[in-house]
Short mmCIF file of C-alpha atoms and ligand atoms in Angstrom, two decimals:
data_model
loop_
_atom_site.label_atom_id
_atom_site.label_comp_id
_atom_site.label_asym_id
_atom_site.label_seq_id
_atom_site.Cartn_x
_atom_site.Cartn_y
_atom_site.Cartn_z
CA MET A 1 5.46 24.18 -4.82
CA ASP A 2 3.50 25.75 -7.63
CA LYS A 3 4.05 25.63 -11.37
CA ARG A 4 6.55 28.54 -11.46
CA GLU A 5 8.61 27.11 -8.63
CA VAL A 6 8.76 23.68 -10.26
CA ILE A 7 10.06 25.13 -13.51
CA ALA A 8 12.60 27.30 -11.66
CA GLU A 9 13.86 24.41 -9.56
CA ALA A 10 14.07 22.07 -12.54
CA ARG A 11 16.24 24.58 -14.39
CA GLU A 12 18.31 25.37 -11.34
CA LYS A 13 19.06 21.69 -10.72
CA GLY A 14 19.95 20.96 -14.32
CA VAL A 15 17.02 18.62 -14.89
CA LYS A 16 16.76 17.44 -18.48
CA PHE A 17 14.08 14.74 -18.29
CA ILE A 18 10.86 14.61 -16.31
CA ARG A 19 8.95 11.42 -15.74
CA LEU A 20 5.21 11.94 -15.48
CA GLN A 21 4.07 9.15 -13.19
CA PHE A 22 0.74 7.53 -12.36
CA THR A 23 -0.37 4.06 -11.37
CA ASP A 24 -2.59 1.65 -13.21
CA LEU A 25 -5.41 -0.22 -11.48
CA LEU A 26 -3.02 -2.80 -10.08
CA GLY A 27 -0.88 -0.10 -8.50
CA VAL A 28 1.95 -0.59 -10.97
CA MET A 29 3.74 2.64 -11.66
CA LYS A 30 3.66 3.95 -15.22
CA ASN A 31 5.82 6.66 -16.75
CA VAL A 32 5.63 9.07 -19.62
CA ALA A 33 9.02 10.77 -20.03
CA ILE A 34 9.23 14.33 -21.33
CA THR A 35 12.08 16.81 -21.69
CA ILE A 36 12.31 20.07 -19.83
CA ASP A 37 11.09 21.95 -22.90
CA GLN A 38 7.68 20.35 -22.50
CA LEU A 39 7.46 20.91 -18.75
CA GLU A 40 5.34 24.04 -18.92
CA LYS A 41 2.87 22.43 -21.27
CA ALA A 42 2.76 19.36 -19.03
CA LEU A 43 2.11 21.46 -15.92
CA ASP A 44 -0.78 23.10 -17.75
CA GLY A 45 -2.30 19.65 -18.09
CA GLU A 46 -2.03 19.70 -21.87
CA LEU A 47 -0.09 16.48 -22.36
CA MET A 48 -1.98 13.58 -23.82
CA PHE A 49 -1.26 9.89 -23.73
CA ASP A 50 -2.88 6.81 -25.15
CA GLY A 51 -4.91 5.33 -22.30
CA SER A 52 -5.91 2.25 -24.27
CA SER A 53 -2.43 0.83 -23.81
CA ILE A 54 -2.87 0.75 -20.02
CA TYR A 55 -4.96 -2.11 -18.68
CA GLY A 56 -8.38 -1.12 -17.46
CA PHE A 57 -8.13 2.49 -18.47
CA THR A 58 -10.28 3.05 -21.53
CA ARG A 59 -11.79 1.49 -24.57
CA ILE A 60 -9.80 1.88 -27.79
CA GLU A 61 -12.32 4.30 -29.27
CA GLU A 62 -11.84 6.82 -26.48
CA SER A 63 -8.16 6.45 -25.84
CA ASP A 64 -6.90 10.00 -25.45
CA MET A 65 -6.32 10.82 -21.82
CA TYR A 66 -4.71 13.85 -20.22
CA LEU A 67 -2.09 13.90 -17.49
CA ARG A 68 -2.39 16.59 -14.84
CA PRO A 69 0.82 16.71 -12.83
CA ASP A 70 0.61 17.69 -9.17
CA PRO A 71 3.36 20.33 -8.76
CA SER A 72 3.75 19.53 -5.05
CA THR A 73 5.12 16.08 -5.99
CA PHE A 74 8.14 17.38 -7.90
CA VAL A 75 11.30 15.47 -6.89
CA VAL A 76 14.71 15.15 -8.54
CA PHE A 77 16.08 11.59 -8.55
CA PRO A 78 19.24 11.73 -6.43
CA TRP A 79 20.88 8.76 -8.13
CA ARG A 80 20.91 10.43 -11.53
CA PRO A 81 23.79 12.64 -12.75
CA ARG A 82 23.71 16.32 -11.89
CA GLU A 83 24.12 17.15 -15.59
CA GLY A 84 21.07 16.02 -17.53
CA GLY A 85 19.23 15.06 -14.36
CA VAL A 86 15.90 13.29 -14.04
CA ALA A 87 12.90 14.36 -11.98
CA ARG A 88 9.36 13.16 -11.56
CA LEU A 89 5.84 14.49 -11.08
CA MET A 90 2.87 12.42 -9.93
CA CYS A 91 -0.19 12.92 -12.10
CA ASP A 92 -3.96 12.66 -12.03
CA ILE A 93 -5.62 11.40 -15.16
CA TYR A 94 -8.30 13.46 -16.85
CA ASN A 95 -10.77 12.79 -19.63
CA PRO A 96 -10.57 14.80 -22.86
CA ASP A 97 -13.58 16.84 -21.67
CA GLY A 98 -11.62 18.07 -18.64
CA THR A 99 -13.31 15.92 -15.99
CA PRO A 100 -11.31 13.62 -13.68
CA PHE A 101 -11.10 10.04 -14.98
CA ASP A 102 -12.99 7.43 -12.92
CA GLY A 103 -10.29 4.84 -13.62
CA CYS A 104 -7.48 6.85 -12.00
CA PRO A 105 -6.65 5.49 -8.53
CA ARG A 106 -5.28 8.84 -7.38
CA VAL A 107 -8.55 10.52 -8.38
CA ILE A 108 -10.47 7.89 -6.41
CA LEU A 109 -8.46 8.56 -3.25
CA LYS A 110 -8.91 12.31 -3.66
CA ARG A 111 -12.68 11.85 -3.86
CA GLN A 112 -12.74 9.96 -0.59
CA LEU A 113 -10.48 12.57 1.03
CA ALA A 114 -12.89 15.27 -0.14
CA ARG A 115 -15.75 13.39 1.53
CA ALA A 116 -13.75 13.27 4.76
CA ALA A 117 -12.99 16.98 4.44
CA GLU A 118 -16.72 17.73 4.20
CA LEU A 119 -17.08 16.05 7.58
CA GLY A 120 -14.17 18.11 8.88
CA TYR A 121 -11.47 15.41 8.81
CA SER A 122 -8.12 14.84 7.15
CA MET A 123 -6.71 11.32 7.02
CA GLN A 124 -3.17 10.75 8.28
CA VAL A 125 -1.35 7.55 7.32
CA GLY A 126 1.97 5.94 8.25
CA PRO A 127 2.74 2.63 6.50
CA GLU A 128 5.27 -0.03 7.54
CA LEU A 129 6.57 -1.55 4.35
CA GLU A 130 8.30 -4.91 4.44
CA PHE A 131 10.17 -6.45 1.54
CA PHE A 132 12.71 -9.13 0.66
CA LEU A 133 16.11 -8.66 -0.90
CA PHE A 134 17.10 -11.70 -2.97
CA CYS A 135 20.27 -12.55 -4.84
CA VAL A 136 20.26 -12.68 -8.63
CA ASP A 137 21.99 -15.44 -10.60
CA ASP A 138 24.75 -15.00 -13.19
CA ASN A 139 22.18 -13.98 -15.79
CA ASN A 140 20.66 -11.37 -13.47
CA VAL A 141 17.53 -13.46 -12.94
CA PRO A 142 16.12 -13.13 -9.40
CA THR A 143 16.46 -16.19 -7.16
CA LEU A 144 15.01 -16.96 -3.74
CA LYS A 145 18.48 -17.03 -2.17
CA THR A 146 19.24 -14.40 0.44
CA HIS A 147 22.56 -12.95 1.38
CA ASP A 148 22.21 -13.16 5.12
CA ASN A 149 20.95 -15.30 7.91
CA ALA A 150 20.15 -12.50 10.28
CA GLY A 151 16.97 -12.29 12.32
CA TYR A 152 14.88 -9.49 13.72
CA PHE A 153 16.99 -6.44 14.59
CA ASP A 154 20.22 -8.44 14.19
CA LEU A 155 23.38 -6.61 13.27
CA SER A 156 25.38 -8.37 10.61
CA PRO A 157 28.27 -6.33 9.28
CA VAL A 158 28.91 -8.27 6.09
CA ASP A 159 25.35 -8.40 4.89
CA LEU A 160 24.90 -7.04 1.36
CA GLY A 161 21.25 -6.46 2.19
CA GLU A 162 22.14 -4.15 5.10
CA GLN A 163 24.26 -2.05 2.79
CA ALA A 164 21.52 -1.83 0.20
CA ARG A 165 19.00 -0.87 2.88
CA ARG A 166 21.25 1.87 4.22
CA ASP A 167 21.61 3.23 0.70
CA VAL A 168 17.81 3.14 0.25
CA VAL A 169 17.35 5.13 3.47
CA LEU A 170 19.87 7.78 2.42
CA THR A 171 18.28 8.08 -1.02
CA LEU A 172 14.77 8.39 0.39
CA GLU A 173 15.96 11.10 2.77
CA GLN A 174 17.39 13.05 -0.15
CA MET A 175 13.94 12.79 -1.74
CA GLY A 176 12.23 14.35 1.27
CA PHE A 177 11.22 11.25 3.24
CA GLU A 178 11.54 11.42 7.01
CA ILE A 179 12.74 7.93 7.93
CA GLU A 180 11.69 6.91 11.44
CA ALA A 181 13.10 3.39 11.55
CA SER A 182 14.75 0.79 9.38
CA HIS A 183 15.52 -2.72 10.49
CA HIS A 184 16.01 -6.30 9.52
CA GLU A 185 12.79 -8.29 9.79
CA VAL A 186 12.08 -11.75 11.12
CA ALA A 187 12.87 -13.73 7.97
CA PRO A 188 16.27 -14.00 6.26
CA GLY A 189 16.56 -11.32 3.58
CA GLN A 190 13.54 -9.46 4.92
CA HIS A 191 13.63 -5.75 5.77
CA GLU A 192 11.36 -2.98 6.98
CA ILE A 193 11.69 0.76 6.54
CA ASP A 194 9.22 3.12 8.21
CA PHE A 195 8.73 6.72 7.25
CA LYS A 196 6.82 9.41 9.07
CA TYR A 197 3.08 9.61 8.66
CA SER A 198 1.56 12.33 6.57
CA ASP A 199 -1.72 13.05 4.86
CA ALA A 200 -3.11 10.12 2.92
CA LEU A 201 -2.47 11.40 -0.59
CA ASP A 202 1.13 12.27 0.17
CA THR A 203 1.62 8.88 1.83
CA ALA A 204 0.12 7.00 -1.14
CA ASP A 205 2.47 8.88 -3.48
CA LYS A 206 5.33 8.04 -1.12
CA ILE A 207 4.44 4.33 -1.09
CA VAL A 208 4.68 3.98 -4.86
CA THR A 209 7.86 6.06 -4.85
CA PHE A 210 9.26 3.94 -2.04
CA LYS A 211 8.78 0.69 -3.96
CA PHE A 212 10.37 2.15 -7.03
CA VAL A 213 13.38 3.48 -5.06
CA VAL A 214 13.89 0.21 -3.17
CA ARG A 215 13.89 -1.76 -6.44
CA THR A 216 16.22 0.69 -8.16
CA ILE A 217 18.76 0.83 -5.34
CA ALA A 218 18.66 -2.93 -4.72
CA GLN A 219 19.47 -3.49 -8.37
CA ARG A 220 22.51 -1.26 -8.01
CA HIS A 221 23.69 -3.57 -5.23
CA GLY A 222 23.13 -6.63 -7.39
CA LEU A 223 20.01 -7.65 -5.45
CA HIS A 224 16.38 -8.07 -6.39
CA ALA A 225 13.83 -6.38 -4.13
CA THR A 226 10.35 -7.84 -4.02
CA PHE A 227 7.14 -6.63 -2.42
CA MET A 228 5.42 -9.90 -3.18
CA PRO A 229 3.47 -10.78 0.01
CA LYS A 230 4.68 -14.35 0.55
CA PRO A 231 7.68 -15.28 -1.57
CA VAL A 232 8.82 -18.24 0.52
CA TYR A 233 6.68 -20.94 2.09
CA GLY A 234 7.27 -21.55 5.79
CA ILE A 235 8.63 -18.14 6.78
CA ASN A 236 7.03 -14.73 7.42
CA GLY A 237 5.58 -12.86 4.49
CA SER A 238 5.74 -9.11 3.86
CA GLY A 239 3.01 -6.84 5.14
CA MET A 240 2.24 -3.18 4.98
CA HIS A 241 0.70 -2.36 8.35
CA THR A 242 -1.32 0.76 7.75
CA ASN A 243 -1.39 3.17 10.71
CA GLN A 244 -4.22 5.63 10.30
CA SER A 245 -5.87 8.48 12.15
CA LEU A 246 -8.22 11.34 11.46
CA PHE A 247 -7.27 14.88 12.29
CA LYS A 248 -9.52 17.89 12.78
CA GLY A 249 -7.29 20.79 11.85
CA ASN A 250 -4.10 20.14 13.77
CA ILE A 251 -5.73 18.00 16.43
CA ASN A 252 -5.83 14.20 16.41
CA ALA A 253 -9.56 13.36 16.51
CA PHE A 254 -8.87 9.81 17.77
CA TYR A 255 -7.48 11.08 21.07
CA ASP A 256 -9.69 11.77 24.06
CA GLU A 257 -7.85 12.11 27.33
CA ASN A 258 -11.03 11.62 29.34
CA SER A 259 -12.10 8.21 28.03
CA PRO A 260 -10.79 5.04 29.72
CA LEU A 261 -8.48 3.99 26.87
CA GLN A 262 -8.05 7.64 25.88
CA LEU A 263 -9.72 6.91 22.58
CA SER A 264 -12.44 9.18 21.22
CA LYS A 265 -15.88 8.10 20.03
CA GLU A 266 -14.66 8.70 16.48
CA ALA A 267 -11.79 6.26 17.01
CA TYR A 268 -14.20 3.56 18.21
CA TYR A 269 -16.57 4.11 15.30
CA TYR A 270 -13.67 4.11 12.86
CA ILE A 271 -12.59 0.74 14.23
CA GLY A 272 -16.20 -0.44 13.98
CA GLY A 273 -16.32 0.59 10.33
CA LEU A 274 -13.01 -1.06 9.47
CA LEU A 275 -14.07 -4.31 11.11
CA LYS A 276 -17.45 -4.25 9.39
CA HIS A 277 -15.92 -3.87 5.93
CA ALA A 278 -12.60 -5.70 6.41
CA ARG A 279 -13.66 -8.82 4.53
CA ALA A 280 -14.69 -6.87 1.43
CA LEU A 281 -11.80 -4.47 1.79
CA ALA A 282 -9.41 -7.44 1.68
CA ALA A 283 -10.02 -7.61 -2.08
CA ILE A 284 -8.19 -4.28 -2.26
CA THR A 285 -5.75 -4.45 0.66
CA ASN A 286 -4.75 -8.04 -0.21
CA PRO A 287 -5.27 -8.09 -3.95
CA THR A 288 -3.24 -11.06 -5.22
CA VAL A 289 -3.55 -14.83 -5.18
CA ASN A 290 -0.36 -14.83 -3.16
CA SER A 291 -1.70 -12.35 -0.55
CA TYR A 292 -3.75 -15.12 1.04
CA LYS A 293 -0.72 -17.32 1.59
CA ARG A 294 0.49 -14.67 4.03
CA LEU A 295 -2.81 -14.41 5.94
CA VAL A 296 -2.43 -17.72 7.75
CA PRO A 297 -1.85 -18.49 11.44
CA GLY A 298 1.68 -18.71 12.78
CA TYR A 299 3.60 -15.96 10.99
CA GLU A 300 2.49 -12.74 12.76
CA ALA A 301 -0.03 -11.94 10.03
CA PRO A 302 -3.63 -11.37 11.06
CA VAL A 303 -6.40 -13.84 10.32
CA TYR A 304 -9.21 -12.88 12.69
CA LEU A 305 -11.50 -9.85 12.67
CA ALA A 306 -10.87 -8.38 16.10
CA TRP A 307 -9.09 -5.45 17.68
CA SER A 308 -6.88 -4.98 20.70
CA GLY A 309 -4.84 -2.37 22.48
CA ARG A 310 -2.46 -4.97 23.78
CA ASN A 311 -1.49 -7.83 21.57
CA ARG A 312 -0.47 -8.17 17.97
CA SER A 313 -2.55 -11.12 16.86
CA PRO A 314 -5.78 -9.33 15.83
CA LEU A 315 -6.49 -7.48 12.61
CA ILE A 316 -6.45 -4.10 14.32
CA ARG A 317 -4.03 -3.01 17.00
CA ILE A 318 -4.13 0.28 18.87
CA PRO A 319 -0.49 1.17 19.56
CA ALA A 320 0.14 2.47 23.07
CA LYS A 321 1.11 6.02 22.03
CA ARG A 322 -1.49 8.71 22.62
CA GLY A 323 -1.83 12.42 21.95
CA GLN A 324 -1.00 13.26 18.33
CA SER A 325 0.23 9.68 17.76
CA THR A 326 -3.12 8.09 18.62
CA ARG A 327 -3.82 5.75 15.74
CA VAL A 328 -5.41 2.59 14.47
CA GLU A 329 -3.02 0.03 12.99
CA LEU A 330 -4.64 -2.13 10.32
CA ARG A 331 -2.40 -5.17 9.98
CA ASN A 332 -3.63 -7.10 6.97
CA PRO A 333 -2.69 -4.84 4.02
CA ASP A 334 0.30 -6.07 2.06
CA PRO A 335 2.63 -4.16 -0.23
CA SER A 336 1.15 -5.68 -3.41
CA CYS A 337 -1.89 -3.45 -2.93
CA ASN A 338 -2.58 -0.29 -4.86
CA PRO A 339 -2.06 2.24 -2.03
CA TYR A 340 -4.47 4.81 -3.47
CA LEU A 341 -7.32 2.32 -3.62
CA SER A 342 -6.38 0.73 -0.34
CA LEU A 343 -6.41 4.02 1.55
CA ALA A 344 -9.62 5.13 -0.20
CA GLY A 345 -11.23 1.86 0.93
CA CYS A 346 -9.97 2.14 4.53
CA LEU A 347 -11.22 5.70 4.76
CA ALA A 348 -14.63 4.81 3.29
CA ALA A 349 -14.96 2.00 5.86
CA GLY A 350 -13.89 4.23 8.74
CA LEU A 351 -16.19 7.07 7.68
CA ASP A 352 -19.07 4.62 7.39
CA GLY A 353 -18.33 3.72 11.00
CA ILE A 354 -18.40 7.37 12.06
CA VAL A 355 -21.43 8.45 10.04
CA ASN A 356 -23.50 5.42 11.06
CA GLN A 357 -22.05 5.18 14.57
CA ILE A 358 -20.94 1.57 14.24
CA ASP A 359 -19.78 0.32 17.63
CA PRO A 360 -16.88 -2.15 17.47
CA PRO A 361 -17.12 -5.38 19.46
CA PRO A 362 -15.28 -5.32 22.82
CA ALA A 363 -11.49 -5.38 22.56
CA CYS A 364 -10.00 -8.86 22.38
CA ASP A 365 -6.90 -8.88 24.55
CA ARG A 366 -6.24 -12.62 24.46
CA ASN A 367 -4.15 -14.46 21.93
CA ILE A 368 -6.76 -15.36 19.34
CA TYR A 369 -4.61 -18.11 17.84
CA GLN A 370 -4.88 -20.05 21.07
CA MET A 371 -8.67 -20.00 21.09
CA THR A 372 -10.68 -23.00 20.02
CA SER A 373 -13.20 -22.68 17.21
CA THR A 374 -16.01 -22.92 19.76
CA GLU A 375 -14.57 -19.97 21.69
CA LEU A 376 -14.21 -18.00 18.44
CA ASP A 377 -17.86 -18.76 17.59
CA GLU A 378 -19.05 -17.76 21.05
CA LEU A 379 -17.25 -14.44 20.80
CA GLY A 380 -18.52 -13.98 17.23
CA ILE A 381 -14.99 -13.60 15.86
CA LYS A 382 -14.92 -14.11 12.09
CA SER A 383 -11.86 -14.42 9.91
CA LEU A 384 -10.54 -12.66 6.84
CA PRO A 385 -11.30 -14.26 3.46
CA GLY A 386 -9.14 -17.30 2.78
CA SER A 387 -8.67 -16.61 -0.91
CA LEU A 388 -8.95 -13.95 -3.58
CA PRO A 389 -12.33 -15.14 -4.97
CA GLU A 390 -13.76 -15.23 -1.44
CA ALA A 391 -12.69 -11.61 -0.99
CA TYR A 392 -14.25 -10.62 -4.32
CA ALA A 393 -17.50 -12.36 -3.46
CA GLU A 394 -17.53 -10.27 -0.30
CA LEU A 395 -16.70 -7.08 -2.19
CA SER A 396 -19.56 -7.68 -4.63
CA ARG A 397 -21.97 -7.42 -1.67
CA ASP A 398 -20.40 -4.38 -0.02
CA GLU A 399 -21.96 -1.14 -1.28
CA VAL A 400 -19.70 1.10 0.80
CA ILE A 401 -16.41 -0.21 -0.55
CA ARG A 402 -17.79 -0.56 -4.08
CA ASP A 403 -18.99 3.04 -3.99
CA ALA A 404 -15.57 4.18 -2.85
CA LEU A 405 -13.93 2.44 -5.81
CA GLY A 406 -16.59 3.56 -8.28
CA GLU A 407 -18.21 1.32 -10.89
CA HIS A 408 -15.44 1.68 -13.46
CA ILE A 409 -12.68 0.44 -11.19
CA TYR A 410 -14.87 -2.17 -9.53
CA GLU A 411 -15.83 -3.70 -12.89
CA LYS A 412 -12.32 -3.67 -14.33
CA LEU A 413 -10.72 -5.05 -11.19
CA SER A 414 -13.29 -7.83 -10.80
CA GLU A 415 -12.65 -8.84 -14.39
CA ALA A 416 -8.86 -8.76 -14.02
CA LYS A 417 -8.87 -10.62 -10.73
CA ALA A 418 -11.26 -13.31 -11.95
CA LYS A 419 -8.81 -13.95 -14.79
CA GLU A 420 -5.87 -13.98 -12.39
CA TRP A 421 -7.59 -16.58 -10.22
CA GLU A 422 -8.56 -18.69 -13.22
CA SER A 423 -5.03 -18.70 -14.56
CA PHE A 424 -3.70 -19.75 -11.15
CA SER A 425 -6.33 -22.47 -10.77
CA LEU A 426 -5.63 -23.98 -14.18
CA GLN A 427 -1.95 -24.43 -13.45
CA VAL A 428 -0.58 -27.69 -12.11
CA HIS A 429 1.57 -26.64 -9.18
CA GLN A 430 4.70 -28.26 -7.85
CA TRP A 431 2.83 -29.12 -4.65
CA GLU A 432 0.41 -31.32 -6.63
CA ILE A 433 3.24 -33.11 -8.40
CA ASP A 434 5.01 -33.73 -5.10
CA ARG A 435 1.83 -34.98 -3.49
CA TYR A 436 0.15 -37.05 -6.18
CA LEU A 437 2.62 -38.11 -8.83
CA THR A 438 3.89 -41.09 -6.94
CA LEU A 439 0.84 -41.63 -4.72
CA PHE A 440 -1.56 -42.50 -7.54
P1 LIG B 1 5.07 -0.85 15.01
O1 LIG B 1 5.11 -0.60 16.48
O2 LIG B 1 3.78 -1.45 14.58
O3 LIG B 1 6.27 -1.62 14.50
P2 LIG B 1 6.26 1.43 13.69
O4 LIG B 1 6.92 2.22 14.75
O5 LIG B 1 7.11 0.55 12.84
O6 LIG B 1 5.06 0.62 14.36
O7 LIG B 1 5.47 2.42 12.68
C1 LIG B 1 4.52 3.32 13.14
C2 LIG B 1 4.01 4.20 12.00
O8 LIG B 1 2.88 4.93 12.48
C3 LIG B 1 5.01 5.23 11.50
O9 LIG B 1 4.95 5.33 10.10
C4 LIG B 1 4.49 6.53 12.16
O10 LIG B 1 4.86 7.72 11.48
C5 LIG B 1 3.02 6.28 12.07
N1 LIG B 1 2.20 7.18 12.92
C6 LIG B 1 2.52 7.81 14.06
N2 LIG B 1 1.49 8.60 14.47
C7 LIG B 1 0.50 8.47 13.56
C8 LIG B 1 -0.80 9.03 13.41
N3 LIG B 1 -1.32 9.90 14.29
N4 LIG B 1 -1.53 8.66 12.33
C9 LIG B 1 -1.06 7.79 11.44
N5 LIG B 1 0.15 7.23 11.53
C10 LIG B 1 0.94 7.56 12.56
MG1 LIG B 2 7.09 -1.70 12.44
MG1 LIG B 3 8.13 -1.37 15.11
MG1 LIG B 4 7.33 -5.46 10.65
MG1 LIG B 5 3.28 -2.54 12.88
#
């Protein structure tokens, strides 16, 4: 859709309000609402907002930023009334001098996609988003209680969560998502909805939209949806497996029917690049204190830096499908990540692999969790960082991922995440009380 078509459709569908959306550094969606009368001005990129009120955006003295809506992202919210409807447009953020703003995650992803395009590639991504649906108490405050006791793929007719999920799927379909699967996950209250892969920018936009829709619809069912990676100790956390491939034109560049595993050289190098940078990339793909509570043995989340075509314990799995579906599944990202930055980082790592011809280690087709530490050492299998500061220490030494983020975002994120870790570390947690209060 172009500018004219957006305005025509907005009028035709009785849209009254348009939300101009973008994400901050942490991937949290922000909105500036305008009325239809301002739509043309907005589409011309003439709308200003005060960037100093958004964390990590600008200094106070240079606070005027411009929003440049991407007309192709125009969607009407299906849950709003037909009269006086509401629509949205995703935006890039620009400086007053008309240059793209280095602190805008969407701009950062576009830069990396442009680099790939120079090499002849487009990045295709299909995410698998998991989340929990929790009950709220009488005051509408979220609890950790779930409404069901179902397990993986179980059918439970009286589950409030099932109904909410069905409603989410229908809503997403009305918004142009092609839903491929939706099912109950392993843990009580946990769900997964998969939508069809598409180019990376579209998928990143869809991920932030997805989270917003799931939260909105859950609320209408009296439930609280959370994308927090590990809300409950002792059961599976929520991941966002990130299936990725590179295409050359309409052809999947990861597929090569003549190689033994039917994977191209590019696919191998891409895997090599991801594995090389995975520890630094974790700062972006697993960006919260809580992320590292999910990346522990025993709950289907990856811990070790290895790849396999067969089993699901390593960081990278190559699903069996070939042809156009040939892809690399990176299993550590979780849904608390900023998808624009996460995909920019994955692509930078993969391209580094291709440009510098980084061979991956041999595939590891055994269950890594059953190996002893001596075996792991012998095979040279390292693990993901065990905590947020460990990931940031790794990121500080990784030029490729830092370059992909740019200095502005790297500096602001490091600062924000150091504070987050400090605040967590200063707290006295319930675990400490339980352990030490009576012992000493
Ligand atoms: P799993 O077997 O890990 O549970 P799913 O079937 O849940 O995988 O999800 C697979 C995802 O991979 C979907 O989003 C799908 O659209 C996506 N996908 C398929 N082909 C490609 C491709 N060539 N590139 C990127 N993603 C792809
Ligand atoms: Mg899945
Ligand atoms: Mg599946
Ligand atoms: Mg799953
Ligand atoms: Mg998966």
